[in-house]
Structure formats: C-alpha cells, structure tokens
CSV table of C-alpha atoms and ligand atoms in Angstrom, one decimal:
chain,number,residue,atom,x,y,z
A,315,MET,CA,0.1,0.1,0.0
A,316,ARG,CA,1.1,3.6,-0.6
A,317,ALA,CA,0.5,6.8,0.8
A,318,ARG,CA,-1.8,9.1,-1.3
A,319,ILE,CA,-2.8,12.6,-0.8
A,320,ILE,CA,-6.3,12.9,-1.4
A,321,GLY,CA,-7.3,16.5,0.3
A,322,THR,CA,-5.5,19.6,1.0
A,323,GLY,CA,-6.3,22.9,2.7
A,324,TYR,CA,-4.5,25.9,4.1
A,325,SER,CA,-5.3,29.1,6.1
A,326,LEU,CA,-3.4,32.6,6.4
A,327,PRO,CA,-3.7,35.2,8.4
A,328,ALA,CA,-5.9,37.9,7.4
A,329,PHE,CA,-3.3,40.7,7.9
A,330,ARG,CA,-1.3,41.1,4.7
A,331,ALA,CA,2.2,43.2,5.4
A,332,ASP,CA,3.7,44.3,2.1
A,333,ASN,CA,7.4,45.3,1.9
A,334,ASP,CA,6.6,48.9,2.1
A,335,TYR,CA,4.9,47.9,5.7
A,336,LEU,CA,8.2,46.8,6.7
A,337,ALA,CA,9.9,49.6,5.7
A,338,THR,CA,8.0,51.5,8.5
A,339,LEU,CA,9.5,49.0,11.0
A,340,VAL,CA,13.3,48.8,9.9
A,341,ASP,CA,15.5,50.0,7.5
A,342,THR,CA,14.6,48.2,4.1
A,343,SER,CA,13.0,48.5,0.9
A,344,ASP,CA,10.8,46.9,-1.3
A,345,GLU,CA,13.3,46.7,-4.0
A,346,TRP,CA,15.8,45.3,-1.8
A,347,ILE,CA,13.6,42.6,-0.3
A,348,SER,CA,11.9,41.6,-3.7
A,349,GLU,CA,15.0,41.7,-5.8
A,350,ARG,CA,16.8,39.4,-3.1
A,351,THR,CA,14.5,36.9,-2.2
A,352,GLY,CA,11.3,37.1,-4.8
A,353,ILE,CA,9.0,38.2,-1.6
A,354,ARG,CA,6.5,41.1,-1.7
A,355,ALA,CA,4.1,40.4,0.8
A,356,ARG,CA,3.7,37.8,3.8
A,357,HIS,CA,0.5,37.2,6.2
A,358,LEU,CA,1.1,38.1,9.7
A,359,ALA,CA,-1.1,36.7,12.7
A,360,ARG,CA,-2.8,39.5,14.8
A,361,GLU,CA,-5.7,37.7,16.1
A,362,GLU,CA,-4.8,34.0,14.5
A,363,THR,CA,-2.5,31.3,16.6
A,364,THR,CA,-0.8,28.1,15.4
A,365,LEU,CA,-3.3,26.3,16.5
A,366,SER,CA,-6.3,28.5,14.7
A,367,MET,CA,-4.7,27.9,11.3
A,368,SER,CA,-3.8,24.4,12.0
A,369,ALA,CA,-7.7,23.5,12.8
A,370,ASP,CA,-8.6,25.9,9.5
A,371,ALA,CA,-6.3,23.9,7.3
A,372,ALA,CA,-7.1,20.7,8.9
A,373,ARG,CA,-10.6,21.3,8.5
A,374,MET,CA,-10.4,22.2,4.8
A,375,ALA,CA,-8.3,19.0,3.8
A,376,LEU,CA,-10.8,17.1,5.4
A,377,ALA,CA,-13.8,18.4,3.6
A,378,LYS,CA,-12.3,18.5,0.2
A,379,ALA,CA,-11.5,14.8,0.8
A,380,ASP,CA,-15.0,14.1,2.3
A,381,PHE,CA,-13.5,12.7,5.2
A,382,LYS,CA,-14.9,12.7,9.0
A,383,ALA,CA,-12.3,13.9,11.8
A,384,GLU,CA,-13.3,10.8,13.8
A,385,ASP,CA,-11.9,8.5,11.1
A,386,VAL,CA,-8.3,10.0,11.2
A,387,GLU,CA,-6.0,7.5,12.7
A,388,LEU,CA,-3.1,9.5,12.9
A,389,LEU,CA,-2.6,13.4,13.2
A,390,ILE,CA,0.9,15.0,12.9
A,391,VAL,CA,2.0,18.7,12.9
A,392,ALA,CA,5.0,19.7,12.0
A,393,THR,CA,5.8,23.3,14.0
A,394,ILE,CA,8.4,24.8,15.6
A,395,THR,CA,6.1,27.6,16.6
A,396,GLY,CA,3.6,25.9,18.6
A,397,ASP,CA,1.4,28.2,21.0
A,398,MET,CA,2.5,26.0,23.9
A,399,ASP,CA,5.5,24.1,24.8
A,400,THR,CA,3.0,21.1,25.9
A,401,PRO,CA,0.9,19.6,25.0
A,402,SER,CA,1.5,19.4,21.5
A,403,THR,CA,-0.1,21.4,18.6
A,404,ALA,CA,-1.2,18.0,17.3
A,405,CYS,CA,-3.3,17.3,20.6
A,406,GLN,CA,-4.8,20.6,20.5
A,407,VAL,CA,-5.7,20.3,17.0
A,408,GLN,CA,-7.3,17.2,17.9
A,409,LYS,CA,-9.7,18.5,20.4
A,410,GLU,CA,-10.5,21.2,18.4
A,411,ILE,CA,-11.5,19.3,15.1
A,412,GLY,CA,-12.8,16.1,17.1
A,413,ALA,CA,-10.1,14.0,15.8
A,414,LYS,CA,-10.9,11.9,18.7
A,415,ASN,CA,-9.5,8.5,17.6
A,416,ALA,CA,-6.2,9.5,16.0
A,417,LEU,CA,-2.5,9.0,17.6
A,418,ALA,CA,-1.4,12.7,17.6
A,419,PHE,CA,2.0,14.3,18.0
A,420,ASP,CA,4.4,17.1,16.6
A,421,ILE,CA,7.5,17.0,14.9
A,422,ASN,CA,10.2,19.6,14.9
A,423,ALA,CA,12.3,19.6,11.6
A,424,ALA,CA,11.8,23.3,10.8
A,425,CYS,CA,11.3,23.9,7.1
A,426,SER,CA,11.7,19.9,6.3
A,427,GLY,CA,9.0,19.2,8.9
A,428,PHE,CA,6.0,18.5,6.4
A,429,LEU,CA,8.4,16.1,4.7
A,430,TYR,CA,9.3,14.6,7.7
A,431,ALA,CA,5.6,14.3,8.6
A,432,LEU,CA,5.2,12.5,5.2
A,433,HIS,CA,7.8,10.2,5.9
A,434,VAL,CA,6.5,9.1,8.9
A,435,ALA,CA,3.2,8.7,7.7
A,436,GLU,CA,4.3,6.7,4.9
A,437,ALA,CA,6.1,4.2,6.9
A,438,PHE,CA,3.0,3.7,8.9
A,439,ILE,CA,0.7,3.3,6.2
A,440,GLU,CA,3.2,0.9,4.3
A,441,SER,CA,3.2,-1.3,7.5
A,442,GLY,CA,-0.3,-1.2,7.7
A,443,THR,CA,-0.2,0.2,11.4
A,444,TYR,CA,-2.2,3.2,10.1
A,445,ARG,CA,-4.7,3.5,7.1
A,446,ASN,CA,-4.6,7.3,7.0
A,447,ALA,CA,-2.8,10.4,8.3
A,448,LEU,CA,-3.8,14.1,8.6
A,449,LEU,CA,-0.3,16.2,8.3
A,450,ILE,CA,-0.2,19.7,9.2
A,451,GLY,CA,2.7,22.1,8.8
A,452,ALA,CA,1.9,25.6,10.8
A,453,GLU,CA,3.8,28.4,12.0
A,454,THR,CA,3.3,31.6,13.6
A,455,LEU,CA,7.3,33.0,13.0
A,456,SER,CA,6.4,36.4,13.8
A,457,LYS,CA,6.6,35.6,17.5
A,458,VAL,CA,10.1,34.2,17.0
A,459,VAL,CA,11.4,36.8,14.4
A,460,ASP,CA,13.8,39.4,16.1
A,461,TRP,CA,11.7,42.6,14.5
A,462,THR,CA,14.8,44.9,14.8
A,463,ASP,CA,16.8,42.6,12.5
A,464,ARG,CA,16.2,43.6,9.0
A,465,GLY,CA,18.6,40.7,7.7
A,466,THR,CA,15.7,38.0,8.9
A,467,CYS,CA,12.5,39.7,9.6
A,468,VAL,CA,11.7,40.6,6.1
A,469,LEU,CA,12.0,37.0,4.9
A,470,PHE,CA,9.3,35.2,7.0
A,471,GLY,CA,5.2,34.9,7.2
A,472,ASP,CA,2.7,33.0,9.1
A,473,GLY,CA,0.0,30.3,8.0
A,474,ALA,CA,-0.9,26.6,8.0
A,475,GLY,CA,-1.2,23.9,5.2
A,476,ALA,CA,-2.6,20.2,5.7
A,477,ALA,CA,-2.8,17.1,3.9
A,478,LEU,CA,-4.9,14.1,4.1
A,479,VAL,CA,-2.9,11.0,3.3
A,480,THR,CA,-4.6,7.7,2.8
A,481,ALA,CA,-3.6,4.0,2.3
A,482,SER,CA,-3.9,3.2,-1.8
A,483,GLU,CA,-3.1,0.6,-4.6
A,484,SER,CA,-2.2,3.3,-7.1
A,485,GLY,CA,-0.4,6.5,-7.2
A,486,GLY,CA,0.8,8.2,-4.1
A,487,LEU,CA,4.5,8.4,-2.9
A,488,LEU,CA,6.9,6.7,-5.1
A,489,ALA,CA,10.5,7.4,-3.5
A,490,GLN,CA,11.8,9.6,-0.8
A,491,SER,CA,15.3,10.6,0.0
A,492,LEU,CA,15.7,12.8,3.3
A,493,GLY,CA,18.8,13.7,5.6
A,494,SER,CA,19.9,15.4,8.7
A,495,SER,CA,23.1,17.2,9.6
A,496,GLY,CA,23.7,18.3,13.1
A,497,GLU,CA,27.2,19.4,12.3
A,498,LYS,CA,25.9,22.9,11.0
A,499,TRP,CA,22.9,23.4,13.3
A,500,ASP,CA,24.4,27.0,14.3
A,501,VAL,CA,23.7,28.5,10.8
A,502,LEU,CA,20.0,28.8,11.5
A,503,PHE,CA,18.5,28.4,14.9
A,504,CYS,CA,16.4,30.1,17.5
A,505,GLU,CA,17.1,29.7,21.2
A,506,GLY,CA,14.4,28.7,23.8
A,507,ARG,CA,12.6,31.2,26.1
A,508,PRO,CA,14.7,32.4,29.2
A,509,ASN,CA,14.4,30.6,32.2
A,510,GLU,CA,13.7,32.5,35.3
A,511,ASN,CA,14.2,29.7,38.0
A,512,PRO,CA,16.2,30.7,41.1
A,513,LEU,CA,19.0,28.7,40.2
A,514,ARG,CA,20.0,30.3,37.1
A,515,GLU,CA,21.1,34.1,36.6
A,516,LYS,CA,18.4,36.4,36.1
A,517,GLY,CA,18.4,38.7,32.7
A,518,GLN,CA,19.2,36.1,30.0
A,519,LYS,CA,18.3,37.5,26.9
A,520,CYS,CA,15.3,36.3,25.0
A,521,GLY,CA,15.9,34.0,22.0
A,522,TYR,CA,14.9,35.1,18.5
A,523,LEU,CA,15.8,33.4,15.3
A,524,LYS,CA,19.0,33.7,13.9
A,525,MET,CA,20.4,33.1,10.5
A,526,ASP,CA,23.7,33.0,8.8
A,527,GLY,CA,22.0,33.7,5.0
A,528,GLN,CA,24.9,32.9,2.9
A,529,GLU,CA,25.6,29.6,4.7
A,530,VAL,CA,22.0,28.4,4.3
A,531,PHE,CA,22.1,29.5,0.7
A,532,LYS,CA,24.8,27.6,-0.3
A,533,PHE,CA,23.7,24.7,1.8
A,534,ALA,CA,20.4,24.7,-0.1
A,535,VAL,CA,21.5,25.3,-3.5
A,536,ARG,CA,23.7,22.4,-2.9
A,537,THR,CA,21.8,19.7,-1.1
A,538,VAL,CA,18.4,20.1,-3.0
A,539,PRO,CA,18.9,19.4,-6.3
A,540,GLN,CA,21.1,16.3,-4.9
A,541,CYS,CA,18.2,15.0,-2.8
A,542,ILE,CA,15.7,15.6,-5.5
A,543,GLU,CA,18.1,13.7,-7.9
A,544,GLU,CA,18.6,10.5,-5.5
A,545,ALA,CA,14.6,10.4,-4.9
A,546,LEU,CA,14.3,10.6,-8.9
A,547,GLU,CA,16.6,7.9,-9.1
A,548,LYS,CA,15.1,5.7,-6.6
A,549,ALA,CA,11.7,6.2,-8.5
A,550,GLY,CA,13.4,5.3,-11.7
A,551,LEU,CA,12.4,8.7,-13.3
A,552,LYS,CA,14.2,11.5,-14.8
A,553,PRO,CA,13.5,15.3,-13.9
A,554,GLU,CA,11.8,15.9,-17.3
A,555,GLU,CA,9.2,13.1,-16.5
A,556,ILE,CA,8.1,15.4,-13.9
A,557,ASP,CA,4.9,17.7,-14.1
A,558,LEU,CA,5.7,20.2,-11.2
A,559,PHE,CA,8.5,20.7,-8.7
A,560,ILE,CA,6.9,22.2,-5.4
A,561,LEU,CA,9.7,23.4,-3.5
A,562,HIS,CA,10.1,24.9,0.1
A,563,GLN,CA,9.3,28.9,-0.4
A,564,ALA,CA,12.3,30.1,0.8
A,565,ASN,CA,13.7,32.4,-1.3
A,566,LYS,CA,13.3,32.9,-5.2
A,567,ARG,CA,16.7,32.7,-5.9
A,568,ILE,CA,17.8,29.4,-4.7
A,569,ILE,CA,14.5,28.0,-6.5
A,570,GLN,CA,16.1,29.4,-9.7
A,571,ALA,CA,19.3,27.8,-9.0
A,572,VAL,CA,18.0,24.7,-8.0
A,573,ALA,CA,16.0,24.5,-11.7
A,574,LYS,CA,19.3,25.4,-13.6
A,575,ARG,CA,21.2,22.6,-11.5
A,576,LEU,CA,18.4,19.9,-12.9
A,577,GLY,CA,18.0,21.3,-16.3
A,578,MET,CA,14.5,22.5,-15.8
A,579,ALA,CA,12.4,25.7,-16.9
A,580,GLU,CA,11.5,28.0,-14.0
A,581,GLU,CA,8.1,27.7,-14.8
A,582,GLU,CA,8.0,24.0,-13.7
A,583,PHE,CA,8.7,25.5,-10.0
A,584,PRO,CA,5.2,27.2,-8.7
A,585,MET,CA,6.0,29.9,-6.0
A,586,ASN,CA,3.9,31.5,-3.6
A,587,MET,CA,6.9,33.5,-1.5
A,588,ASP,CA,5.9,36.7,-3.3
A,589,GLU,CA,2.4,36.7,-1.1
A,590,CYS,CA,3.3,34.6,1.6
A,591,GLY,CA,7.0,34.8,2.6
A,592,ASN,CA,8.9,32.1,4.1
A,593,THR,CA,6.4,29.9,6.2
A,594,SER,CA,8.7,27.2,7.2
A,595,ALA,CA,6.8,23.8,8.1
A,596,ALA,CA,3.8,25.3,6.1
A,597,SER,CA,5.3,26.6,3.0
A,598,LEU,CA,5.2,23.1,1.1
A,599,PRO,CA,1.2,22.0,2.2
A,600,ILE,CA,0.2,25.9,1.7
A,601,LEU,CA,1.6,26.1,-1.9
A,602,LEU,CA,0.0,22.4,-2.5
A,603,ALA,CA,-3.3,23.2,-1.4
A,604,GLN,CA,-3.4,26.5,-3.3
A,605,LEU,CA,-2.2,24.6,-6.6
A,606,ASP,CA,-4.9,21.9,-6.0
A,607,GLU,CA,-7.4,24.7,-5.3
A,608,ARG,CA,-6.5,26.6,-8.7
A,609,GLY,CA,-6.7,23.1,-10.6
A,610,ARG,CA,-3.3,22.7,-11.3
A,611,LEU,CA,-2.6,19.0,-9.9
A,612,ARG,CA,-4.2,16.6,-12.2
A,613,ARG,CA,-4.7,12.8,-11.3
A,614,GLY,CA,-1.6,11.2,-12.8
A,615,ASP,CA,0.6,14.2,-12.4
A,616,ARG,CA,4.2,13.5,-11.2
A,617,ILE,CA,5.2,15.7,-8.8
A,618,VAL,CA,8.5,16.4,-6.7
A,619,LEU,CA,8.3,17.9,-3.0
A,620,SER,CA,11.4,19.3,-1.4
A,621,GLY,CA,12.0,21.2,1.7
A,622,PHE,CA,15.4,22.2,3.3
A,623,GLY,CA,16.1,24.2,6.5
A,624,ALA,CA,17.1,24.4,10.1
A,625,GLY,CA,18.7,21.2,11.8
A,626,LEU,CA,20.1,21.0,8.8
A,627,THR,CA,17.3,19.1,7.5
A,628,TRP,CA,16.3,18.4,4.2
A,629,GLY,CA,14.1,16.1,1.8
A,630,ALA,CA,12.3,15.3,-1.3
A,631,CYS,CA,9.8,13.0,-2.5
A,632,VAL,CA,8.3,12.1,-5.7
A,633,LEU,CA,4.6,11.1,-5.9
A,634,GLU,CA,2.0,10.4,-8.4
A,635,TRP,CA,-1.2,12.5,-7.7
B,526,LIG,N1,17.4,45.7,3.6
B,526,LIG,C1,18.0,46.5,3.0
B,526,LIG,N2,19.4,45.9,3.6
B,526,LIG,C2,19.6,44.9,4.2
B,526,LIG,C3,18.6,43.9,4.6
B,526,LIG,C4,17.2,44.4,4.1
B,526,LIG,N3,16.1,43.7,4.5
B,526,LIG,N4,19.1,43.0,5.3
B,526,LIG,C5,20.5,42.9,5.1
B,526,LIG,N5,20.7,44.3,4.5
B,526,LIG,C6,22.1,44.9,3.9
B,526,LIG,C7,23.2,44.2,4.9
B,526,LIG,O1,23.0,44.6,6.1
B,526,LIG,C8,24.5,44.2,4.1
B,526,LIG,O2,24.6,45.8,4.2
B,526,LIG,P1,26.4,46.1,4.2
B,526,LIG,O3,26.8,45.5,2.9
B,526,LIG,O4,26.2,47.4,4.4
B,526,LIG,O5,26.5,45.3,5.2
B,526,LIG,C9,23.8,43.8,2.9
B,526,LIG,O6,22.5,44.4,2.9
B,526,LIG,C10,24.1,42.5,2.4
B,526,LIG,O7,23.6,41.5,3.3
B,526,LIG,P2,23.9,40.2,3.3
B,526,LIG,O8,23.6,39.6,4.2
B,526,LIG,O9,25.5,39.8,2.7
B,526,LIG,O10,23.2,39.8,1.7
B,526,LIG,P3,23.0,38.5,1.0
B,526,LIG,O11,22.8,38.9,-0.1
B,526,LIG,O12,23.4,37.2,1.5
B,526,LIG,O13,21.4,38.5,1.0
B,526,LIG,C11,19.7,36.8,2.0
B,526,LIG,C12,20.7,38.1,2.3
B,526,LIG,C13,18.4,37.5,1.1
B,526,LIG,C14,19.0,36.6,3.3
B,526,LIG,C15,20.4,35.6,1.3
B,526,LIG,O14,21.7,35.4,2.2
B,526,LIG,C16,19.6,34.5,1.2
B,526,LIG,O15,18.8,34.5,0.3
B,526,LIG,N6,20.1,33.3,2.0
B,526,LIG,C17,19.2,32.6,2.1
B,526,LIG,C18,18.6,32.0,3.4
B,526,LIG,C19,17.3,31.8,3.2
B,526,LIG,O16,16.3,32.0,2.3
B,526,LIG,N7,16.5,31.7,4.6
B,526,LIG,C20,15.6,31.7,4.9
B,526,LIG,C21,15.4,30.9,6.2
B,526,LIG,S1,16.1,29.3,6.1
B,526,LIG,C22,15.1,28.3,5.0
B,526,LIG,O17,14.2,28.3,5.2
B,526,LIG,C23,15.6,27.2,4.8
C-alpha cells in the first residue's frame, strides 16, 4: 500500500503586510527585499494562532476529501512555533477538530517538517499500522523573529497547510530521500525562552531566530538538487518526466538555482513566496493546497516535493497525484 494525498487545505492570517509596511519598522525597501528574495508580502498573525490556523487548514483538507475527523488515525503537526511547549499542537488540533481516535504528536524539523511528517506517515501506512494520516505544517514565525533585525524579519510569514493521506493501491508516494546534519545546526537557530528559575542567573536574553543567510543559501543550492536527484533515481524517473517541482518557499533565487542545476525551466517550479514569504513547515502544504484549489494538480501528474531548513534538515519525495 502506498501513501496518497487525497485532500489539501490551508489557512493564512487576515493581515497582509507588504514590503512597504516592513520599511516602516526597519531600514529596508521593497526593492531590496523583492530583488534578493522574490518576497513582496507576507501574512502575519494578529488574532490567529498556530492552533487556529492548523485547525482551519485541517478542516479544509478533510472537507475536500469528504472525510470525517473521527476517522483520522494519525495526526501529525510539523511546527517550530507551537502556541505551547506542551501539550503538542497536534493534541490541541485533535480536540479542536474532533479527531478523537487519532494518535497525535508534533515533529520539529523546521522547513523540512512537512516532508518528515510525510515520511513518518508513509512508514506507518506501508506497514499497515494506520490506514490514514492528517498532516499539518503550521507556523507563527512572527513571534520568534527579531523585529529589529532587517536581515531576517523581512523573510518570514505565518500560516498553515494540511494534507490528508490515505493508503492506496495506485499512485501516491513513489520514492523519498531525506537527511539531517546536526554539524551545522548553528547556521540557523532560535534559542528557547529564558528560564527565570532561582538556580539560574537573571536577565538572560530572549531567544530570537538567527541565521547566517549565505551559509543557508550555499547549503540549499548544493543539497536540494542532490536529494531531488536521489529521490528521482529511486523512482526510476528523470527530471523531464516530472510535471511540477514544489519546493520550500524560502527564496526565489534558491529555486532558480535548483531549476538550473536540474536543467528544468523555472515555470515548472510554482511559487507563492511573493505573497506568503517563508512560512517554514507550512510552506509546502500551503503551496500544494493553493495549486490544488486552482486545479493545477491533475490525477496522474508526477510531482516532486522538496524542503530544506534548520537542523540542518532536508528532503525530497516523488509522488503521483
Ligand atoms: N534591507 C536592506 N538591506 C539589508 C537587508 C534588508 N532587509 N538585510 C540585509 N541588508 C544589508 C546588510 O546589512 C548588508 O549591508 P552592508 O553591505 O552594508 O553590510 C547587505 O544588505 C548585504 O547583506 P547580506 O546578508 O550579505 O545579503 P545577501 O546578499 O546574503 O542576502 C539573504 C541576504 C537574502 C538572506 C541571502 O543570504 C539569502 O537568500 N539566504 C538564504 C537564506 C534563506 O532563504 N533563509 C530563509 C530561512 S532558512 C530556510 O527556510 C531554509
């Protein structure tokens, strides 16, 4: 049995912050941000939470597949910005949508989180342990971004995406290639909140997201084509046999470099970072759901999904829609 996506959904905060709005907060410009990243706007949470967006995206995916929440057997949320340290976002979503029979837990793999969740779901589905899984990628990065650091705060956005996966005899996931390398964890990290217990010194700094942008760029353009090629080889396919390459939406220049390395046209790599920014674990399922909503995904299409991010972590999979 293969794992096949049968329903998708997404949720974005109501507030759309364009680059001009960010230029009122830090010394930046629409020209600098859009030329270097392809980002023109992002949605930022005012009222919304990681939980509320996760639940909205999940309900949309379930409705699209005409699937009852109580029939969900596995519920995984990929996030680095849950609203609480415990319980998991997945357990909160479980209550919110009524998925009372599911096993629920979170995965922390930053921008690769959705692919890691798909990897776990596939293993459970192939082994016959579960017949379906509801996978969510959700982030409220606006709460961990340093809004005085123009080098990072302009890159990120908030949102959630979801995909319902079921066991299928045809189509679905054909091959995957994932990896992690803790060696370079310090090129992109976010420290935890300070602990004010009586045993520790007071006045520790609050942790914000920190990044060595050029190191991340080099890592991405080297590793992403490699893992896509590995996944394609396992599937016995060539890049030209793929209909769409859906990549983590970090940066337009990274995607252009990957397309070039694979010898493919940029048009095969749909993008939404112009309107959503980088939403980390949410970026792949949001884009997938938007393409599904617009009728861009046809049954039988061969699709590559690929993510990369903090950890360092990365992954690619080949699937038949
Ligand atoms: N507006 C205006 N100027 C800026 C801004 C900004 N928002 N940010 C940085 N600058 C300035 C810097 O201060 C620096 O000025 P200086 O030359 O006077 O010192 C200059 O621009 C160049 O800064 P760099 O950091 O060297 O800029 P770079 O060309 O590397 O571009 C960027 C930065 C866009 C982040 C690039 O490194 C990149 O694309 N990295 C990939 C990282 C990425 O996508 N991360 C996303 C998160 S990770 C993930 O999702 C996998």
